Short mmCIF file of C-alpha atoms in Angstrom, two decimals:
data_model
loop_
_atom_site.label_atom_id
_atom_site.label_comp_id
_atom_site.label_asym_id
_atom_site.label_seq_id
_atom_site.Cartn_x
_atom_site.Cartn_y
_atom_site.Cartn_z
CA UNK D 1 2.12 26.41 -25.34
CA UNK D 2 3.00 28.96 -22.88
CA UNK D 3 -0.02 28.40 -20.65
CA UNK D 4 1.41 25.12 -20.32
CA UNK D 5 4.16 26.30 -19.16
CA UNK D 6 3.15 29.15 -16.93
CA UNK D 7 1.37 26.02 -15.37
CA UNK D 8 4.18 23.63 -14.51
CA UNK D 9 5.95 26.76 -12.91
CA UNK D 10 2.99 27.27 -10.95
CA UNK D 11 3.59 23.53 -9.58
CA UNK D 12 5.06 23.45 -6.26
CA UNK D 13 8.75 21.87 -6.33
CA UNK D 14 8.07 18.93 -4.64
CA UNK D 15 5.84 17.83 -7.37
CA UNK D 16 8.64 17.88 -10.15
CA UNK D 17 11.29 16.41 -8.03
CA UNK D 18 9.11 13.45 -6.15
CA UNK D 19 6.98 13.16 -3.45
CA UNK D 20 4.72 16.06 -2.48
CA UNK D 21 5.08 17.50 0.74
CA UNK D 22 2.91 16.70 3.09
CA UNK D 23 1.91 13.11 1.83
CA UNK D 24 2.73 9.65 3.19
CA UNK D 25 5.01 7.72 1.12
CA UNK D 26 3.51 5.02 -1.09
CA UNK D 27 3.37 1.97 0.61
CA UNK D 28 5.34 -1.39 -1.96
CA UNK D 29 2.34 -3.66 -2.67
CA UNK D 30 1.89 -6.20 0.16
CA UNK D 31 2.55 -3.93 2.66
CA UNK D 32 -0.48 -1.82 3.19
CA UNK D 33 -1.63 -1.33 6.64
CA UNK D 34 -3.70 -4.15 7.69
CA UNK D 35 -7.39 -3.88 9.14
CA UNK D 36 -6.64 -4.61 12.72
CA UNK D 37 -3.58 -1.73 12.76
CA UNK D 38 -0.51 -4.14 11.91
CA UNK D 39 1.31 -3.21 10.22
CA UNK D 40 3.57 -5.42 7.98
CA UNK D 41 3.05 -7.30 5.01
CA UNK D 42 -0.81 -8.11 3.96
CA UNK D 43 -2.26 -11.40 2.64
CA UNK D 44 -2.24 -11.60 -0.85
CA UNK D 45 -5.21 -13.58 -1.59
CA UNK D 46 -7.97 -11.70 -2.95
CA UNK D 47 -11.61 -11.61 -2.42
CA UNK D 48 -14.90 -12.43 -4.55
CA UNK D 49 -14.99 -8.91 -4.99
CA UNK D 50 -11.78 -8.70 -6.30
CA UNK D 51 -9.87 -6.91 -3.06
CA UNK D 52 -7.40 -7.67 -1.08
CA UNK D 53 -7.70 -9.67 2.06
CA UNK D 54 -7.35 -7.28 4.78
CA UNK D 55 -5.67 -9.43 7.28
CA UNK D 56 -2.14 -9.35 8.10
CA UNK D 57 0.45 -12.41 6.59
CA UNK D 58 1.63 -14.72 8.59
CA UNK D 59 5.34 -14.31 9.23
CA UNK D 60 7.07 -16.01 6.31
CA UNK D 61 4.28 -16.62 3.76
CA UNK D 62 2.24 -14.25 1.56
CA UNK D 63 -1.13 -15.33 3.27
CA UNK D 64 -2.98 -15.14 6.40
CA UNK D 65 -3.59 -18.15 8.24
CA UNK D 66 -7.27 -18.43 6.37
CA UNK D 67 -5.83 -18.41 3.13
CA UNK D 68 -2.97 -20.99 3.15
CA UNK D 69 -0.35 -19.49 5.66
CA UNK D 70 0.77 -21.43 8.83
CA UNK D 71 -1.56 -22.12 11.15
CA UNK D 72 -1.98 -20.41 14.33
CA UNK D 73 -0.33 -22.61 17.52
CA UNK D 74 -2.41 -21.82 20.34
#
């Protein structure tokens, strides 16, 4: 029991109080970064593999335009 102990106080603070220092904030689910460096909500449709598509929503849906969202208007 007191190894354990002697082991949490060997923790740096920021890992007991939230996020470590250092290290991005998690990202809400949806939101990652997409592929092409937008950022901004994700499409939420998911692959054969079982990923996540990797392109960016369209504004006002949950998919890209591939997957359901409104279409582009050239």
């Amino acid at each position: 029991m007191m190894i354990r102990w002697l082991m949490l106080l060997a923790l740096p603070v920021a890992l007991l109080v939230g996020q470590p220092a250092g290290l991005p904030a998690p990202v809400p689910a949806g939101h990652e970064q997409a592929k092409d460096g937008n950022k901004g909500p994700r499409c939420q449709a998911r692959t054969k593999a079982g990923k996540q598509c990797s392109r960016k929503a369209v504004p006002g849906s949950q998919f890209c335009w591939q997957h359901g969202g409104k279409k582009k208007s050239s």
